[in-house]
Amino acid sequence: MSTLLDVVAAVLLLAGVALTLLAAIGLLRFPDALTRMHAQTKPAVFGLMLVLAGTALATRSIGLGATLLLVAGFQLLTAPVGAHAIGRAAYEGGQADRARLVRDDFAARDDEDDPGAR
Amino acid sequence: METVYDVALAGLIASGALVLVRLLRGRTASDRVIALDTLLLVAVAAVAVQIARLDQEEYAGILVVVSLLAFTGTVTAARFLERREDR
Amino acid sequence: MADPSGTAASTPFAATDRRSSAAVLRDVLRRPGRLVWLVLVWFALQGDLSWANLVAGVLVGLGVLLAVPPAVRAHPSRIAPLPALGYLAVFGRDLVVATLEVAVQVFWPVARLRPAVLEVPLGTRDRALVALVSNTISLTPGTLTIEVDVDRGLIWVHVLHLADRPGAAEDVVEQARALVRGGARVLGVDLDAGLGAATDGAADAGGSAARAPRGRS
């Protein structure tokens, strides 16, 4: 039984690290800030959660498991907010490569009835 | 099991190195903020693996604090970046 | 954050009030749920179940509730457990699929990527629902909510890669609207109420949610 848990923990750990590696590669290869956001936040966060799950299983301690669950829950709640904040800052602040966008509905509506438009 | 930890740590170090390249190359400030956030995530993962490897639960507090700081730092930096264009 | 033009639907919080400490404590005695939750979180943080931690947890919890009194919501939302599980299941499936997609896209030649910003009419002004759907979209690999206009019930979503076939954009919008319908069932939001000046989004989303609460996903 204990070796089965160890095997599952090992799989989780390695899968998590693989996802994180993927996120890092994406961070390097993607062309601009906004697209890099996609590579970074989600796969990295899920990689982290897999690693946390693997750690919880490997140590088989309930107290640690509860703390790690808390950290994972916190990441789940805050990662989308952080991603949105940076995505918005990159887009509005002109740091994203707008020319690359195949279709941009937000720019199209800017001229209409938005009093705060630049 | 020991080799699994070693491989995991090696993978995380490699990820960290790649992210560091992006941090240095960056170009825009947003890129660097994203890179820092990812670096912190990698650090948290590495600490978790170390906890499993050394079987020491005391370091779990680090995970909580670093996660909190990463989040507040990222959002603060993002709000600052957003505001810069209005001036 | 004041919302001078808001109706009840778009301002879920009562006017900002500075409640006295006595009022907060009385509220805690009447509804101990929040304090219980905080104590559980404290236990999880310490990783240790003990009497000392119980005392400490209660003290810290009370301190938190006094320092940051929770806002009073005009319409407290109930979470329906069965639809919530369904929502999580759909999210889980989307998560796995999307992660694999992004994993492949990381290795594509960069020129092949077609990022786009799509406008998604949600058909609702309920802030909790908009927040839920926006966050779910942001959390799913490949999509990110970058702008929100609650008063018009609109969000703008940045997608990493928009497939080159006709109708790809509509598919993404439809996926988001499905999330809205599912989320409305979870939070108990009436999609028929929608926006004052109804767009066609409100009309058809409201119909499917109100008339067929079960058996639709």
Short mmCIF file of N, CA and C in Angstrom, two decimals, chain C residues 62-162:
data_model
loop_
_atom_site.label_atom_id
_atom_site.label_comp_id
_atom_site.label_asym_id
_atom_site.label_seq_id
_atom_site.Cartn_x
_atom_site.Cartn_y
_atom_site.Cartn_z
N LEU C 62 -11.57 36.23 15.87
CA LEU C 62 -12.28 37.40 16.36
C LEU C 62 -11.55 38.67 15.96
N GLY C 63 -10.23 38.64 16.11
CA GLY C 63 -9.46 39.81 15.73
C GLY C 63 -9.65 40.16 14.28
N VAL C 64 -9.65 39.16 13.42
CA VAL C 64 -9.83 39.41 11.98
C VAL C 64 -11.20 40.00 11.72
N LEU C 65 -12.23 39.40 12.35
CA LEU C 65 -13.59 39.88 12.10
C LEU C 65 -13.78 41.30 12.59
N LEU C 66 -13.08 41.67 13.67
CA LEU C 66 -13.20 43.03 14.18
C LEU C 66 -12.45 44.01 13.29
N ALA C 67 -11.29 43.59 12.83
CA ALA C 67 -10.48 44.50 12.05
C ALA C 67 -11.03 44.70 10.65
N VAL C 68 -11.57 43.66 10.07
CA VAL C 68 -12.08 43.75 8.70
C VAL C 68 -13.50 43.21 8.69
N PRO C 69 -14.49 43.99 9.14
CA PRO C 69 -15.85 43.46 9.21
C PRO C 69 -16.35 43.06 7.83
N PRO C 70 -16.88 41.86 7.69
CA PRO C 70 -17.35 41.42 6.38
C PRO C 70 -18.51 42.31 5.90
N ALA C 71 -18.53 42.60 4.62
CA ALA C 71 -19.57 43.47 4.08
C ALA C 71 -20.91 42.76 4.16
N VAL C 72 -21.95 43.55 4.30
CA VAL C 72 -23.30 42.99 4.35
C VAL C 72 -23.87 42.98 2.94
N ARG C 73 -24.27 41.84 2.47
CA ARG C 73 -24.78 41.76 1.11
C ARG C 73 -26.29 41.92 1.10
N ALA C 74 -26.78 42.69 0.18
CA ALA C 74 -28.22 42.89 0.08
C ALA C 74 -28.90 41.58 -0.32
N HIS C 75 -28.27 40.85 -1.28
CA HIS C 75 -28.83 39.55 -1.67
C HIS C 75 -27.80 38.49 -1.39
N PRO C 76 -27.79 37.90 -0.19
CA PRO C 76 -26.79 36.86 0.06
C PRO C 76 -27.01 35.69 -0.89
N SER C 77 -25.93 35.22 -1.47
CA SER C 77 -26.11 34.17 -2.46
C SER C 77 -26.01 32.80 -1.80
N ARG C 78 -26.91 31.94 -2.17
CA ARG C 78 -26.82 30.55 -1.72
C ARG C 78 -26.10 29.76 -2.78
N ILE C 79 -25.35 28.79 -2.35
CA ILE C 79 -24.67 27.94 -3.33
C ILE C 79 -25.39 26.61 -3.38
N ALA C 80 -25.95 26.27 -4.51
CA ALA C 80 -26.65 25.00 -4.65
C ALA C 80 -25.62 23.91 -4.85
N PRO C 81 -25.61 22.89 -3.99
CA PRO C 81 -24.51 21.91 -4.03
C PRO C 81 -24.45 21.06 -5.28
N LEU C 82 -25.61 20.62 -5.78
CA LEU C 82 -25.54 19.72 -6.94
C LEU C 82 -25.07 20.43 -8.20
N PRO C 83 -25.66 21.57 -8.53
CA PRO C 83 -25.13 22.30 -9.68
C PRO C 83 -23.67 22.70 -9.49
N ALA C 84 -23.28 22.95 -8.23
CA ALA C 84 -21.88 23.32 -7.99
C ALA C 84 -20.96 22.18 -8.40
N LEU C 85 -21.34 20.95 -8.05
CA LEU C 85 -20.53 19.81 -8.44
C LEU C 85 -20.47 19.69 -9.96
N GLY C 86 -21.63 19.92 -10.60
CA GLY C 86 -21.66 19.86 -12.05
C GLY C 86 -20.72 20.90 -12.66
N TYR C 87 -20.78 22.10 -12.10
CA TYR C 87 -19.92 23.18 -12.59
C TYR C 87 -18.46 22.81 -12.46
N LEU C 88 -18.10 22.25 -11.29
CA LEU C 88 -16.72 21.85 -11.07
C LEU C 88 -16.31 20.75 -12.04
N ALA C 89 -17.24 19.84 -12.32
CA ALA C 89 -16.91 18.75 -13.24
C ALA C 89 -16.63 19.30 -14.64
N VAL C 90 -17.50 20.22 -15.08
CA VAL C 90 -17.28 20.82 -16.40
C VAL C 90 -15.94 21.56 -16.42
N PHE C 91 -15.69 22.29 -15.33
CA PHE C 91 -14.44 23.02 -15.25
C PHE C 91 -13.25 22.07 -15.30
N GLY C 92 -13.35 20.96 -14.56
CA GLY C 92 -12.26 19.98 -14.56
C GLY C 92 -11.98 19.46 -15.95
N ARG C 93 -13.04 19.14 -16.69
CA ARG C 93 -12.83 18.60 -18.03
C ARG C 93 -12.19 19.66 -18.93
N ASP C 94 -12.74 20.90 -18.88
CA ASP C 94 -12.17 21.97 -19.70
C ASP C 94 -10.71 22.18 -19.37
N LEU C 95 -10.41 22.07 -18.07
CA LEU C 95 -9.04 22.28 -17.59
C LEU C 95 -8.08 21.32 -18.25
N VAL C 96 -8.42 20.02 -18.24
CA VAL C 96 -7.50 19.03 -18.78
C VAL C 96 -7.32 19.25 -20.27
N VAL C 97 -8.45 19.44 -20.97
CA VAL C 97 -8.37 19.65 -22.42
C VAL C 97 -7.53 20.87 -22.74
N ALA C 98 -7.83 21.97 -22.04
CA ALA C 98 -7.14 23.22 -22.36
C ALA C 98 -5.65 23.13 -22.03
N THR C 99 -5.32 22.47 -20.93
CA THR C 99 -3.89 22.36 -20.59
C THR C 99 -3.15 21.62 -21.70
N LEU C 100 -3.75 20.54 -22.21
CA LEU C 100 -3.09 19.81 -23.29
C LEU C 100 -2.94 20.68 -24.52
N GLU C 101 -3.99 21.47 -24.82
CA GLU C 101 -3.92 22.34 -25.99
C GLU C 101 -2.78 23.33 -25.86
N VAL C 102 -2.71 24.00 -24.70
CA VAL C 102 -1.65 24.99 -24.53
C VAL C 102 -0.29 24.30 -24.56
N ALA C 103 -0.21 23.10 -23.98
CA ALA C 103 1.05 22.37 -24.00
C ALA C 103 1.54 22.18 -25.43
N VAL C 104 0.63 21.86 -26.33
CA VAL C 104 1.01 21.69 -27.73
C VAL C 104 1.38 23.04 -28.34
N GLN C 105 0.59 24.06 -28.01
CA GLN C 105 0.81 25.37 -28.63
C GLN C 105 2.13 25.99 -28.23
N VAL C 106 2.66 25.58 -27.09
CA VAL C 106 3.95 26.12 -26.67
C VAL C 106 5.03 25.79 -27.70
N PHE C 107 4.87 24.65 -28.35
CA PHE C 107 5.92 24.23 -29.26
C PHE C 107 5.66 24.60 -30.71
N TRP C 108 4.55 25.25 -30.99
CA TRP C 108 4.27 25.68 -32.36
C TRP C 108 5.23 26.77 -32.80
N PRO C 109 5.49 26.88 -34.09
CA PRO C 109 6.20 28.06 -34.57
C PRO C 109 5.36 29.28 -34.26
N VAL C 110 6.02 30.31 -33.76
CA VAL C 110 5.31 31.43 -33.18
C VAL C 110 4.32 32.08 -34.14
N ALA C 111 4.66 32.05 -35.43
CA ALA C 111 3.79 32.71 -36.41
C ALA C 111 2.45 32.02 -36.54
N ARG C 112 2.37 30.79 -36.05
CA ARG C 112 1.12 30.04 -36.25
C ARG C 112 0.04 30.45 -35.24
N LEU C 113 0.46 31.16 -34.18
CA LEU C 113 -0.51 31.54 -33.16
C LEU C 113 -1.41 32.65 -33.66
N ARG C 114 -2.69 32.58 -33.31
CA ARG C 114 -3.63 33.62 -33.70
C ARG C 114 -4.35 34.13 -32.47
N PRO C 115 -3.72 35.01 -31.69
CA PRO C 115 -4.42 35.53 -30.51
C PRO C 115 -5.51 36.51 -30.92
N ALA C 116 -6.52 36.62 -30.09
CA ALA C 116 -7.63 37.52 -30.42
C ALA C 116 -8.31 37.96 -29.14
N VAL C 117 -9.00 39.11 -29.24
CA VAL C 117 -9.80 39.58 -28.11
C VAL C 117 -11.26 39.51 -28.54
N LEU C 118 -12.05 38.76 -27.80
CA LEU C 118 -13.45 38.57 -28.18
C LEU C 118 -14.36 39.22 -27.17
N GLU C 119 -15.45 39.79 -27.67
CA GLU C 119 -16.43 40.38 -26.77
C GLU C 119 -17.49 39.35 -26.46
N VAL C 120 -17.77 39.15 -25.17
CA VAL C 120 -18.75 38.13 -24.78
C VAL C 120 -19.88 38.78 -24.00
N PRO C 121 -21.08 38.83 -24.57
CA PRO C 121 -22.22 39.35 -23.81
C PRO C 121 -22.71 38.28 -22.84
N LEU C 122 -22.75 38.63 -21.54
CA LEU C 122 -23.10 37.62 -20.56
C LEU C 122 -24.59 37.58 -20.26
N GLY C 123 -25.28 38.67 -20.50
CA GLY C 123 -26.71 38.66 -20.25
C GLY C 123 -27.07 38.76 -18.80
N THR C 124 -26.19 39.29 -17.97
CA THR C 124 -26.54 39.43 -16.57
C THR C 124 -25.70 40.54 -15.97
N ARG C 125 -26.22 41.18 -14.91
CA ARG C 125 -25.42 42.20 -14.24
C ARG C 125 -25.06 41.77 -12.83
N ASP C 126 -25.42 40.55 -12.49
CA ASP C 126 -25.14 40.09 -11.14
C ASP C 126 -23.64 39.96 -10.94
N ARG C 127 -23.11 40.71 -9.97
CA ARG C 127 -21.66 40.77 -9.83
C ARG C 127 -21.04 39.44 -9.46
N ALA C 128 -21.74 38.68 -8.60
CA ALA C 128 -21.16 37.40 -8.20
C ALA C 128 -21.03 36.48 -9.41
N LEU C 129 -22.06 36.46 -10.25
CA LEU C 129 -22.03 35.59 -11.42
C LEU C 129 -20.95 36.03 -12.40
N VAL C 130 -20.88 37.35 -12.63
CA VAL C 130 -19.86 37.85 -13.55
C VAL C 130 -18.47 37.50 -13.03
N ALA C 131 -18.28 37.68 -11.71
CA ALA C 131 -16.97 37.36 -11.13
C ALA C 131 -16.67 35.88 -11.29
N LEU C 132 -17.66 35.03 -11.02
CA LEU C 132 -17.44 33.59 -11.12
C LEU C 132 -17.04 33.20 -12.53
N VAL C 133 -17.79 33.68 -13.51
CA VAL C 133 -17.50 33.29 -14.89
C VAL C 133 -16.17 33.87 -15.36
N SER C 134 -15.91 35.14 -15.02
CA SER C 134 -14.65 35.75 -15.45
C SER C 134 -13.47 35.00 -14.88
N ASN C 135 -13.57 34.65 -13.61
CA ASN C 135 -12.45 33.93 -12.99
C ASN C 135 -12.30 32.54 -13.56
N THR C 136 -13.42 31.87 -13.83
CA THR C 136 -13.32 30.54 -14.42
C THR C 136 -12.65 30.62 -15.78
N ILE C 137 -13.04 31.62 -16.57
CA ILE C 137 -12.43 31.78 -17.89
C ILE C 137 -10.94 32.06 -17.75
N SER C 138 -10.59 32.92 -16.79
CA SER C 138 -9.17 33.24 -16.63
C SER C 138 -8.39 32.04 -16.17
N LEU C 139 -9.02 31.19 -15.38
CA LEU C 139 -8.30 30.04 -14.82
C LEU C 139 -8.11 28.94 -15.86
N THR C 140 -8.94 28.92 -16.88
CA THR C 140 -8.81 27.89 -17.92
C THR C 140 -7.68 28.26 -18.86
N PRO C 141 -6.76 27.36 -19.11
CA PRO C 141 -5.63 27.68 -20.00
C PRO C 141 -6.12 28.08 -21.38
N GLY C 142 -5.54 29.15 -21.91
CA GLY C 142 -5.86 29.57 -23.26
C GLY C 142 -6.83 30.72 -23.33
N THR C 143 -7.51 31.03 -22.22
CA THR C 143 -8.42 32.17 -22.24
C THR C 143 -8.13 33.05 -21.03
N LEU C 144 -8.36 34.33 -21.17
CA LEU C 144 -8.08 35.27 -20.08
C LEU C 144 -9.03 36.45 -20.20
N THR C 145 -9.72 36.77 -19.12
CA THR C 145 -10.62 37.92 -19.14
C THR C 145 -9.79 39.17 -18.93
N ILE C 146 -9.83 40.10 -19.89
CA ILE C 146 -9.02 41.29 -19.68
C ILE C 146 -9.82 42.55 -19.42
N GLU C 147 -11.10 42.57 -19.72
CA GLU C 147 -11.89 43.76 -19.42
C GLU C 147 -13.28 43.34 -19.01
N VAL C 148 -13.84 44.09 -18.06
CA VAL C 148 -15.19 43.75 -17.60
C VAL C 148 -16.01 45.03 -17.57
N ASP C 149 -17.21 44.99 -18.10
CA ASP C 149 -18.13 46.12 -18.02
C ASP C 149 -19.42 45.58 -17.39
N VAL C 150 -19.49 45.66 -16.05
CA VAL C 150 -20.61 45.00 -15.37
C VAL C 150 -21.94 45.62 -15.74
N ASP C 151 -21.95 46.95 -15.88
CA ASP C 151 -23.23 47.61 -16.12
C ASP C 151 -23.86 47.20 -17.43
N ARG C 152 -23.02 46.85 -18.41
CA ARG C 152 -23.58 46.38 -19.67
C ARG C 152 -23.52 44.85 -19.78
N GLY C 153 -23.05 44.20 -18.73
CA GLY C 153 -23.01 42.74 -18.76
C GLY C 153 -22.09 42.20 -19.83
N LEU C 154 -20.95 42.89 -20.04
CA LEU C 154 -20.03 42.45 -21.10
C LEU C 154 -18.67 42.13 -20.51
N ILE C 155 -18.02 41.14 -21.08
CA ILE C 155 -16.62 40.95 -20.75
C ILE C 155 -15.85 40.76 -22.06
N TRP C 156 -14.56 41.08 -22.00
CA TRP C 156 -13.71 40.86 -23.17
C TRP C 156 -12.67 39.81 -22.81
N VAL C 157 -12.59 38.80 -23.63
CA VAL C 157 -11.74 37.65 -23.35
C VAL C 157 -10.63 37.57 -24.38
N HIS C 158 -9.40 37.42 -23.89
CA HIS C 158 -8.27 37.25 -24.79
C HIS C 158 -8.01 35.76 -24.92
N VAL C 159 -8.04 35.27 -26.16
CA VAL C 159 -7.74 33.85 -26.37
C VAL C 159 -6.36 33.72 -26.97
N LEU C 160 -5.69 32.67 -26.56
CA LEU C 160 -4.32 32.48 -27.03
C LEU C 160 -4.31 32.16 -28.51
N HIS C 161 -5.20 31.31 -28.94
CA HIS C 161 -5.20 30.91 -30.34
C HIS C 161 -6.63 30.73 -30.81
N LEU C 162 -7.01 31.47 -31.82
CA LEU C 162 -8.34 31.34 -32.38
C LEU C 162 -8.23 30.52 -33.66
#
